[in-house]
Coordinates of C-alpha atoms in Angstrom, one line a residue:
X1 CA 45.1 114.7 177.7
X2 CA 44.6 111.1 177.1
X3 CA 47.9 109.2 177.2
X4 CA 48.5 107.3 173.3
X5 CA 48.8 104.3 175.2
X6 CA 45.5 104.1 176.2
X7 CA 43.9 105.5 173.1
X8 CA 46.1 102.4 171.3
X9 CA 44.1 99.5 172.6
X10 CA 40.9 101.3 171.9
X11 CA 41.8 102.1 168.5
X12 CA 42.8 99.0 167.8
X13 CA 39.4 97.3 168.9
X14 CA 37.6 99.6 166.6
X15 CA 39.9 98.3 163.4
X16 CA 39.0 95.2 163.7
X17 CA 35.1 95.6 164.1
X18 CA 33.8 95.1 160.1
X19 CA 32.3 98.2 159.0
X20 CA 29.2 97.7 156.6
X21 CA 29.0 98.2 153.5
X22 CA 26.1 100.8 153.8
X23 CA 28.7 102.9 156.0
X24 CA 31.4 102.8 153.8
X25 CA 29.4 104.5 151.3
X26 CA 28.0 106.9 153.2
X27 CA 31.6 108.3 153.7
X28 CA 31.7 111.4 152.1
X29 CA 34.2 112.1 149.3
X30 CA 38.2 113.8 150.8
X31 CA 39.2 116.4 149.1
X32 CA 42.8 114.1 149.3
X33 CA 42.0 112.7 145.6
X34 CA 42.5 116.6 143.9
X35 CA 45.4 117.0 146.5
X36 CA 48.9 117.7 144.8
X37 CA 50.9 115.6 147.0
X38 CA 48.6 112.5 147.2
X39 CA 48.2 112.6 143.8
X40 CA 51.9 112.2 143.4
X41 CA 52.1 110.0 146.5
X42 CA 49.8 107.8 144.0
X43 CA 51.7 108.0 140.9
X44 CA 55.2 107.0 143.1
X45 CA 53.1 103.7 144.4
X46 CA 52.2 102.5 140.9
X47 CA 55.9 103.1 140.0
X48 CA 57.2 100.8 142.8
X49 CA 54.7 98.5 142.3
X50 CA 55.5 97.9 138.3
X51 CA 59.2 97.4 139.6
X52 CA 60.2 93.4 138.9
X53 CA 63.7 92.7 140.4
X54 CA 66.2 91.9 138.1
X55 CA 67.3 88.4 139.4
X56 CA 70.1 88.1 136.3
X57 CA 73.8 88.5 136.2
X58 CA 75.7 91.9 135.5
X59 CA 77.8 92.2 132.1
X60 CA 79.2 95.9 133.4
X61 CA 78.8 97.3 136.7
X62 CA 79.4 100.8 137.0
X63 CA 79.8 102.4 140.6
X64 CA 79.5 106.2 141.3
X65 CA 81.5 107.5 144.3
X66 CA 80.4 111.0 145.5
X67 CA 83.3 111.7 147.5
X68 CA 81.8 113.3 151.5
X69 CA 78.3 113.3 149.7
X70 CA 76.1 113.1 152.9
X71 CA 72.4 112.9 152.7
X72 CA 72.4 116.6 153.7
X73 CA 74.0 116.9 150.9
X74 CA 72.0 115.2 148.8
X75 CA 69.0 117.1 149.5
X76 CA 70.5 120.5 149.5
X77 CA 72.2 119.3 146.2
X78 CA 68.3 118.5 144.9
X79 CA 67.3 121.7 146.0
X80 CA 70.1 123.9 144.1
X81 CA 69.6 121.9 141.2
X82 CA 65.9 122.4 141.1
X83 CA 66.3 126.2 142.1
X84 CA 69.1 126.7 139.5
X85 CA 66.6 125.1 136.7
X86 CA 63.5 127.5 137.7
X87 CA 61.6 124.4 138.7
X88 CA 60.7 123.8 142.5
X89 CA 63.8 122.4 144.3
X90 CA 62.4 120.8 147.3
X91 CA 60.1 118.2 145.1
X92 CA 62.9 117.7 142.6
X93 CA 64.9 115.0 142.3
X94 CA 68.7 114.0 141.1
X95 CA 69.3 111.7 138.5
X96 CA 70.4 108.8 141.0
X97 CA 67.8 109.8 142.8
X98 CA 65.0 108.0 140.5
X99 CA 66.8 104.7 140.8
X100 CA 64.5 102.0 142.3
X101 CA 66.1 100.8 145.0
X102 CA 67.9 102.3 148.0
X103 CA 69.8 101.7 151.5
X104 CA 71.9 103.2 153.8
X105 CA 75.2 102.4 154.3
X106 CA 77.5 102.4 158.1
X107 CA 80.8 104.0 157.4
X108 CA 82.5 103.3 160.4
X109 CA 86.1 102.5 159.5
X110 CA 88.1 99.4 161.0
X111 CA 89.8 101.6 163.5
X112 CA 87.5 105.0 163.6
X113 CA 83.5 105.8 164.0
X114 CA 84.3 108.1 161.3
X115 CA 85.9 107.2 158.3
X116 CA 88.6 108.7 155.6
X117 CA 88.3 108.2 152.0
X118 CA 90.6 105.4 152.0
X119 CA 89.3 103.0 154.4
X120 CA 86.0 104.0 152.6
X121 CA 86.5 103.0 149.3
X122 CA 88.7 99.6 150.3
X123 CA 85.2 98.8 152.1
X124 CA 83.6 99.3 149.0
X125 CA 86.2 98.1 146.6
X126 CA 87.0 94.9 149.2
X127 CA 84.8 94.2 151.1
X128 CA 87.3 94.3 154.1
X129 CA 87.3 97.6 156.4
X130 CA 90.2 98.8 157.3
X131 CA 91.9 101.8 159.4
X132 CA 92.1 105.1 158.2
X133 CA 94.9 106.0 155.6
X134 CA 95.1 102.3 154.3
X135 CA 94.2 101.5 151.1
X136 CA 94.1 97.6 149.6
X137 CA 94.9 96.1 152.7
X138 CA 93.3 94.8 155.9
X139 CA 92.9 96.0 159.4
X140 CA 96.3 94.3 160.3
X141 CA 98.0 96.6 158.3
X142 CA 99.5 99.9 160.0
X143 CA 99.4 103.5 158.8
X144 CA 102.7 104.6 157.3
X145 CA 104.3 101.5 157.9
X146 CA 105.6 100.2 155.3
X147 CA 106.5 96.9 156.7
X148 CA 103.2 96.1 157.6
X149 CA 102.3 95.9 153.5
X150 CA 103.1 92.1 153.6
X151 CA 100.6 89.4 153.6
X152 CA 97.8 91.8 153.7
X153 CA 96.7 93.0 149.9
X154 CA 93.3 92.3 149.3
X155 CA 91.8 92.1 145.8
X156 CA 90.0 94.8 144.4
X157 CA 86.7 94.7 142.3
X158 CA 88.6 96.5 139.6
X159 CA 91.2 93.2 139.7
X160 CA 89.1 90.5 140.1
X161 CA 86.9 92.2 137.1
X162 CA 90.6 92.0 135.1
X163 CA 91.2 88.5 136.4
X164 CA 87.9 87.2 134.8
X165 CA 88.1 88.5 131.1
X166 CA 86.6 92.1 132.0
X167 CA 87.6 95.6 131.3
X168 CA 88.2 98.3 134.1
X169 CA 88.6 101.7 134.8
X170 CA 88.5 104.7 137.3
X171 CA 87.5 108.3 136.3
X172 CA 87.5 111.3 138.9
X173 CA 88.0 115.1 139.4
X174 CA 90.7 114.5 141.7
X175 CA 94.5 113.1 140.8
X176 CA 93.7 109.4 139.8
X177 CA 96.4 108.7 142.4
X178 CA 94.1 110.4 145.5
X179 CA 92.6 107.9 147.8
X180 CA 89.3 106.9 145.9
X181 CA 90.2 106.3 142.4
X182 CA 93.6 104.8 144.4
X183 CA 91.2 102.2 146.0
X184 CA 91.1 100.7 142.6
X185 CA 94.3 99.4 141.7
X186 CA 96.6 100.2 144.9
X187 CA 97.8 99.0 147.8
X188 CA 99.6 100.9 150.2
X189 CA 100.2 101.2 154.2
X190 CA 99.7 105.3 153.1
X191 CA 97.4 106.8 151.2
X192 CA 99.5 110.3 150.7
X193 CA 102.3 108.1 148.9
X194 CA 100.9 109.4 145.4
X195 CA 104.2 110.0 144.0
X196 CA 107.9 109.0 145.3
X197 CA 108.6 112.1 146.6
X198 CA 105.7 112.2 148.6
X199 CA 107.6 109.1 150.6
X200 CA 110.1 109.3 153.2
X201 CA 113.3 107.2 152.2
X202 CA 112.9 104.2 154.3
X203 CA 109.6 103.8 152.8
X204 CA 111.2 103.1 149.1
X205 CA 114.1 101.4 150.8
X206 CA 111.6 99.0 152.6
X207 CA 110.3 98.1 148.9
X208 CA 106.9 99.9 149.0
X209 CA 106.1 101.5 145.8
X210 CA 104.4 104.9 145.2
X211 CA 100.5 104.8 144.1
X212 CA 101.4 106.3 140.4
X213 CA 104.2 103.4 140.3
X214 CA 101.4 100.7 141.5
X215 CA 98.9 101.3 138.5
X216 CA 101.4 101.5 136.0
X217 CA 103.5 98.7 137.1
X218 CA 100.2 96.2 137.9
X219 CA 100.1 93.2 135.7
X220 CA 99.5 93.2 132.4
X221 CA 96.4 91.1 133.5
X222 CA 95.5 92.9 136.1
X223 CA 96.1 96.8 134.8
X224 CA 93.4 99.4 134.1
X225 CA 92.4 100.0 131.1
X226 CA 90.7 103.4 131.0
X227 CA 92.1 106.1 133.9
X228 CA 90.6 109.3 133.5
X229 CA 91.8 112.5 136.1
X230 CA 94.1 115.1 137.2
X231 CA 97.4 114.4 139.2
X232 CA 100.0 114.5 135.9
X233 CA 102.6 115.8 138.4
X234 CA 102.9 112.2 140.3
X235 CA 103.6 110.8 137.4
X236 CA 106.6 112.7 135.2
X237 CA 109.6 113.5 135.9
X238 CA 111.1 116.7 138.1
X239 CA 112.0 119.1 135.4
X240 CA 109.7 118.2 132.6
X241 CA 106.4 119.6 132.4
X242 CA 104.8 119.7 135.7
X243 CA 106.4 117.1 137.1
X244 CA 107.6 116.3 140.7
X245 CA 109.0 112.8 140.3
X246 CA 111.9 112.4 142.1
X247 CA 113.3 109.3 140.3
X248 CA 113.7 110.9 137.0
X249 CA 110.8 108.0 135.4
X250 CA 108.4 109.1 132.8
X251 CA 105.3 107.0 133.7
X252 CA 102.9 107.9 130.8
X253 CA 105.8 107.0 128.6
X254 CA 106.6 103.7 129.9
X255 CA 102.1 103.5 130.3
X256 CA 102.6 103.5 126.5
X257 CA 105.0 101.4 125.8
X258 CA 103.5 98.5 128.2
X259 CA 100.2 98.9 126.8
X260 CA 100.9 99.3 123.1
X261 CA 98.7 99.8 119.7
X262 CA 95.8 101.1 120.4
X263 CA 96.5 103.2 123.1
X264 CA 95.9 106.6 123.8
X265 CA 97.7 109.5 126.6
X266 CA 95.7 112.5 126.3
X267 CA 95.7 116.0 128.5
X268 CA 93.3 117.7 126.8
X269 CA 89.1 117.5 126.3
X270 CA 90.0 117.9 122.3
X271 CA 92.5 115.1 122.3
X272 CA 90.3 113.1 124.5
X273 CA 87.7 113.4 121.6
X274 CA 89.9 113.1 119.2
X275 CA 91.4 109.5 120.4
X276 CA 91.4 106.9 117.6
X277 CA 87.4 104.5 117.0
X278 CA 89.8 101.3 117.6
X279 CA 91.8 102.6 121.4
X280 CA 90.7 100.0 123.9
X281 CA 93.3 101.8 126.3
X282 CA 93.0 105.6 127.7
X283 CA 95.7 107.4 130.1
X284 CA 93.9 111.3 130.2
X285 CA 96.0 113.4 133.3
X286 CA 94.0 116.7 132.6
X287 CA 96.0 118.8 135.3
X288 CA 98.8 118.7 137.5
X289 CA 97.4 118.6 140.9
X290 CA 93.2 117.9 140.8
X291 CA 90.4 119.2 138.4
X292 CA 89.4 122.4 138.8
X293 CA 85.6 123.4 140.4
X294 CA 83.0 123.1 138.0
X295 CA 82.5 127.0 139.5
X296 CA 86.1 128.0 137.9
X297 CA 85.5 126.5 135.1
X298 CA 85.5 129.7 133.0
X299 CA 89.2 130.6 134.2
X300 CA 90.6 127.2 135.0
X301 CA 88.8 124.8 133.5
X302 CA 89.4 125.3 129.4
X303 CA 90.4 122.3 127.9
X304 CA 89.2 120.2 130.6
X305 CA 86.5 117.7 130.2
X306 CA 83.9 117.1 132.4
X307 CA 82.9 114.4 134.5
X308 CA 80.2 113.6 132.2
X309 CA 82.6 113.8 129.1
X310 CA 84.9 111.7 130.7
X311 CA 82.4 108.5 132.3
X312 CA 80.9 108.3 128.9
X313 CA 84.0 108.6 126.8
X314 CA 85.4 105.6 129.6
X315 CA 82.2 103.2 128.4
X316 CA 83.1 104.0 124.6
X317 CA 86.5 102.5 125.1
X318 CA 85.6 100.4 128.3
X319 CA 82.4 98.3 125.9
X320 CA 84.8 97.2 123.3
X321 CA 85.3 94.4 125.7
X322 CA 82.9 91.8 124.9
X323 CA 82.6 90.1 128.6
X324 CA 81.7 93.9 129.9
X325 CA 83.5 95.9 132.5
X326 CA 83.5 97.7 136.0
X327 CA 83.9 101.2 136.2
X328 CA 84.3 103.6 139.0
X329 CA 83.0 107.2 138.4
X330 CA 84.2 109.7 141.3
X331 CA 83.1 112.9 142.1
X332 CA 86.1 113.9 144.5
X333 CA 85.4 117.6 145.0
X334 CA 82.3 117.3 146.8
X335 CA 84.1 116.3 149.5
X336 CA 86.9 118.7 148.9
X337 CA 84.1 122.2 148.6
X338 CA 82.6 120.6 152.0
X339 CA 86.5 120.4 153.7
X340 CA 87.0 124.1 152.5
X341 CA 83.4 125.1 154.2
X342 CA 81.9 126.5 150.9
X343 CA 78.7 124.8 150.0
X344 CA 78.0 126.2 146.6
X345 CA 81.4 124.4 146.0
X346 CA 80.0 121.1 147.4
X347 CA 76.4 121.8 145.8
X348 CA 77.3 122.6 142.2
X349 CA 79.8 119.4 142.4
X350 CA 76.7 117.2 143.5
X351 CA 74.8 118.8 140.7
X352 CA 78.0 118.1 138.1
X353 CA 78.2 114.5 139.4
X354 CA 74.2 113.9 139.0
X355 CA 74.6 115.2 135.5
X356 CA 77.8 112.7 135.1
X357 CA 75.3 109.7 136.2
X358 CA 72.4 110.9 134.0
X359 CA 74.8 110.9 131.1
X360 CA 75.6 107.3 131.7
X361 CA 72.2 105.9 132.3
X362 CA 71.2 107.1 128.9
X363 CA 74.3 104.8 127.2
X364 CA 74.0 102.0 129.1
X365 CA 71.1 99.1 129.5
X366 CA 69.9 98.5 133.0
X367 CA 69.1 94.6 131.6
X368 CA 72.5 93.6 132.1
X369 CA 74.4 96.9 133.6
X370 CA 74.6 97.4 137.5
X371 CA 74.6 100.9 138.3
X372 CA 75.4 101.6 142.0
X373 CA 75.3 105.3 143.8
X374 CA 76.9 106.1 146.7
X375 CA 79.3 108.3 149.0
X376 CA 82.0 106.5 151.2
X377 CA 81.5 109.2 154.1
X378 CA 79.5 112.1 155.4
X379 CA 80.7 115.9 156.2
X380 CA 79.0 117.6 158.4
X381 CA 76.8 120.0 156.7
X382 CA 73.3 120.6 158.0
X383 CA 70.2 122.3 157.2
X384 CA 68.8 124.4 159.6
X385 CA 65.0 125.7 159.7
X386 CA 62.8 127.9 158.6
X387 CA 63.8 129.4 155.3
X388 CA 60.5 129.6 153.6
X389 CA 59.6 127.4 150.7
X390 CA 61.9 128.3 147.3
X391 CA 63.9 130.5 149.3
X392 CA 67.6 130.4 148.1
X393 CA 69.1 127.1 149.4
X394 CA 72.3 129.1 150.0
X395 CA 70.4 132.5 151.7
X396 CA 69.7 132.8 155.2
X397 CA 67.4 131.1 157.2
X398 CA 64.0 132.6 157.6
X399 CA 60.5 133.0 158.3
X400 CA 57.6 134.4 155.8
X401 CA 60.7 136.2 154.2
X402 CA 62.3 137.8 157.5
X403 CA 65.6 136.0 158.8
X404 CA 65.2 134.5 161.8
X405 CA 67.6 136.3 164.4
X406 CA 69.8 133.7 166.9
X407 CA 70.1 134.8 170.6
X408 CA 72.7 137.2 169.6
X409 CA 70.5 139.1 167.4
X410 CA 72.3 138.2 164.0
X411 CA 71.2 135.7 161.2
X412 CA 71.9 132.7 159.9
X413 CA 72.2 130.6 157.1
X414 CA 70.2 127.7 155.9
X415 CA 73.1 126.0 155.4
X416 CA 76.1 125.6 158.4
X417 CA 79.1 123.3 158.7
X418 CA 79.6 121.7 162.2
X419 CA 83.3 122.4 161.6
X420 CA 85.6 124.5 159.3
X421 CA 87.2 127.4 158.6
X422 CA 83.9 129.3 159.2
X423 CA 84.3 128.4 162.4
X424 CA 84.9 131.5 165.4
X425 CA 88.5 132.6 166.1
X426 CA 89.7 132.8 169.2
X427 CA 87.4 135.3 170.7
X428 CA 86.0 136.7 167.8
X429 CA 82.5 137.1 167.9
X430 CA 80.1 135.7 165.1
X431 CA 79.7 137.0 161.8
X432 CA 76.3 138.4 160.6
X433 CA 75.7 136.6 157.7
X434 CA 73.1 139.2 156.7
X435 CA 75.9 141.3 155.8
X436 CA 77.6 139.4 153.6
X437 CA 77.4 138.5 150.4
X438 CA 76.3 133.6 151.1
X439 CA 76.2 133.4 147.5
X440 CA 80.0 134.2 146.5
X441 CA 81.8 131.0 145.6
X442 CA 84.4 131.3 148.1
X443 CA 81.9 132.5 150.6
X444 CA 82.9 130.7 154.1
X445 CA 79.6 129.2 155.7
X446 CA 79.7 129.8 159.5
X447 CA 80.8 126.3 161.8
X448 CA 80.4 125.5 165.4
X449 CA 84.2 124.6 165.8
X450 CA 87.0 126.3 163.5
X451 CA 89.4 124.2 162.1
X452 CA 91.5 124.6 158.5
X453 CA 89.9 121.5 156.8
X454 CA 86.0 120.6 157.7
X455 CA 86.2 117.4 159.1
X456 CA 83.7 114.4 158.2
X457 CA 80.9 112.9 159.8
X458 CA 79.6 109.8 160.5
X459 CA 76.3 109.2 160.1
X460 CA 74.8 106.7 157.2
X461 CA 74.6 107.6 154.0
X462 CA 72.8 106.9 150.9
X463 CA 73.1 104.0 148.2
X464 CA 71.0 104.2 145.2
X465 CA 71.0 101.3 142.8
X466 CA 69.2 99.4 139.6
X467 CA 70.0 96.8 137.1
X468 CA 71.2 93.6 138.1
X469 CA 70.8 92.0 141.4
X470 CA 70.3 96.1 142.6
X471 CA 67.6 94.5 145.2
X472 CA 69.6 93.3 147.1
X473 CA 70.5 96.7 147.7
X474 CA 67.7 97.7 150.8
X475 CA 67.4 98.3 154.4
X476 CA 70.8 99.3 156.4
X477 CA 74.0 98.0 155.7
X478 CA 77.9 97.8 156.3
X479 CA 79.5 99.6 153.3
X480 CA 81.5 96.3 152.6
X481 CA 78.7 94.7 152.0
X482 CA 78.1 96.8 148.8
X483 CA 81.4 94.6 147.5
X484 CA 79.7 91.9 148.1
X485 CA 76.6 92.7 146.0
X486 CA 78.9 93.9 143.2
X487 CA 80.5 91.0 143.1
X488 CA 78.0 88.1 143.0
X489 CA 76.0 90.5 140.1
X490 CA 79.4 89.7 138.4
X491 CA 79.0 86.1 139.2
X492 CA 82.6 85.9 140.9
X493 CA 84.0 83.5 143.2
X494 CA 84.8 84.8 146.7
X495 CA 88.5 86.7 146.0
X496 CA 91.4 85.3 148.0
X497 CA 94.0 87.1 150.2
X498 CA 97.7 87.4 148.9

């Protein structure tokens, strides 16, 4: 065999002799230009090319949060979608997707190669990384130590949008007091301090305040307008309703009393609707604990809205503001299908969140409206060869329509988490997958390592942008750097620590 490096020289000397014209012609036609896939390859090159960078400043930027959304994800989540439409899943492509530029983000917390949700989105939200657990404050701070709060707030995008004339506002599927929509508004030495009786005494002694209290008690400069979620519980009193406050404070009361006329607390997708043309202010708790799964939505989900009802209703209320706005749109239960090991949980939840951001892009103008994708960690699902072309995403793994067998003689799926409750016990043996039923929705996919919550990974993942100053968006980066390019397509000054 003859070694590449010694075919390289040789190769490149031919290159650079000019071939005459006479040659050229002589070559005889490819069958490349009736090819499929070069004749897309060609129609994706005259799309890049007509792309002209938006050098402007951003009225509204909008950033989507898939919570654990991992490329695998990502392209699993393509696949399902296109198999679920009847169209050919491997070519098709989400709604973020199609957006013209694109990166990959380094998650790596302050303190861990892999990150939690709340060091995530303060890198996102800050620009500062910091240790797992921590939300709105710096490395320095410590988790669960409440003394450590002091001196070491920094501003969130959310805030500084608030500060400079702007509107803002968080919608997810999870409470709006979970990590990522916390990363908004809160600052706290523990992200589980949702409510104050998820905090131990000295906590609230030492003068930290639960995440509910924070976004209800922020400034009247500096308070959300539009918060969209589940989590009703952490914020009414024990004894009424669902509540588990242990301090005996109606927060959605004293919500509307701070904000006044033209306010709205809704619980329900037909009040939500319903809310008067002039509200410029939206409380909506939809549930007690999280939304339910877009898969329960027949049983659990009436009278919830969807993440798509909700990010569009947030812009009608969010654009009444004439200097624009920031809004964060989460889709929390990816993450949460991937910790339970089911991945037609995580994959219809990718789907949901696509259709979320396709419903936005058709409301808003890209001339003056940054739209940012991306997730603030990875989980560590993985797609595993050869399932034929078409075959199910969420089937077994296969060749020319047999599964392939593993050294053990059983199948396997396409789809495996590297940890998670489908993980061997003890000495149990593995599972044949061909005897079970991969495509019921609380169907278990098989791990390397068992543990009761899939843990997350830490490889790069995606960031998908357009609109204003979205260039800037390209090559690798540090997720706190996408702060940084959501705040100068704002046009703000640097934001200073408290």
């Amino acid at each position: 065999m003859i070694r590449s490096f010694v075919l390289a020289p040789v190769l490149a000397f031919v290159a650079s002799v000019a071939v005459p014209a006479m040659v050229l012609a002589q070559v005889p036609a490819s069958a490349s230009a009736n090819d499929p896939y070069y004749k897309a390859g060609e129609a994706a090159l005259a799309r890049q090319i007509a792309v002209v960078p938006n050098t402007g400043k951003a009225k509204n930027v909008i950033l989507f949060l898939g919570d654990g959304m991992g490329i695998s994800t990502v392209t699993a989540g393509r696949i399902y979608d296109g198999q679920q439409k009847g169209v050919d899943g491997e070519s098709n492509s989400l709604a973020f997707e199609k957006l013209s530029y694109s990166a990959l983000s380094k998650t790596y917390s302050h303190d861990t190669q892999v990150t939690d949700s709340a060091a995530g989105i303060t890198a996102i939200m800050t620009g500062v990384k910091t240790r797992n657990k921590i939300i709105g404050l710096t490395g320095a701070a410590i988790g669960e130590k409440c003394e450590t709060e002091k001196g070491h707030s920094v501003e969130t995008l959310a805030e500084l949008a608030k500060a400079n004339g702007r509107a803002a506002g968080v919608v997810t599927t999870t409470r709006v007091t979970h990590a990522t929509p916390a990363g908004a508004y809160a600052h706290t030495a523990y992200r589980d301090w949702e409510g104050d009786s998820d905090m131990p005494v000295e906590a609230i002694q030492g003068g930290c305040k639960d995440i509910a209290r924070q976004l209800i008690e922020a400034p009247d400069a500096l308070r959300l307008d539009v918060v969209m979620g589940g989590g009703r519980s952490r914020f009414l009193p024990d004894g009424k309703e669902v509540g588990k406050r242990a301090d005996g404070r109606d927060l959605t009361a004293e919500w509307l009393k701070a904000e006044g006329a033209n306010s709205s607390y809704v619980t329900t997708v037909d009040q939500l609707k319903a809310i008067p043309a002039d509200t410029r202010h939206v409380l909506g708790l939809f549930a007690p604990e999280h939304l339910p799964y877009e898969v329960e939505r027949p049983v659990l989900g009436q009278g919830v809205p969807t993440l798509a009802q909700m990010a569009t209703s947030a812009i009608d209320v969010l654009s009444k503001n004439p200097n624009g706005y920031f809004l964060l749109v989460e889709g929390g239960k990816i993450d949460m299908g991937s910790h339970l090991g089911n991945a037609k949980r995580t994959l219809t939840e990718t789907v949901e969140f696509s259709k979320a951001i396709e419903a936005v892009l058709a409301k808003v103008d890209l001339k003056d409206t940054l739209v940012v994708v991306t997730a603030d960690h990875s989980h560590g699902l993985v797609i595993s060869g050869y399932a034929a072309r078409n075959a199910p995403i969420l089937g077994l793994a296969g060749n020319e329509g047999e599964p392939i067998l593993a050294g053990d003689g059983k199948a396997y799926t396409t789809l495996m988490f590297a940890t998670g409750p489908g993980g061997p016990e003890g000495a149990d043996t593995r599972r044949d997958p061909a005897k079970e039923d991969v495509d019921d929705i609380d169907y278990h996919q098989q791990a390397v390592a068992n543990l009761p919550s899939a843990a997350h990974s830490g490889e790069d993942v995606g960031v998908f942008a357009d609109g204003p100053q979205a260039f800037l968006l390209r090559g690798v980066v540090e997720e706190s750097y996408i702060f940084q390019v959501m705040r100068h397509a704002f046009g703000f000054d640097a934001p200073k620590k408290r």
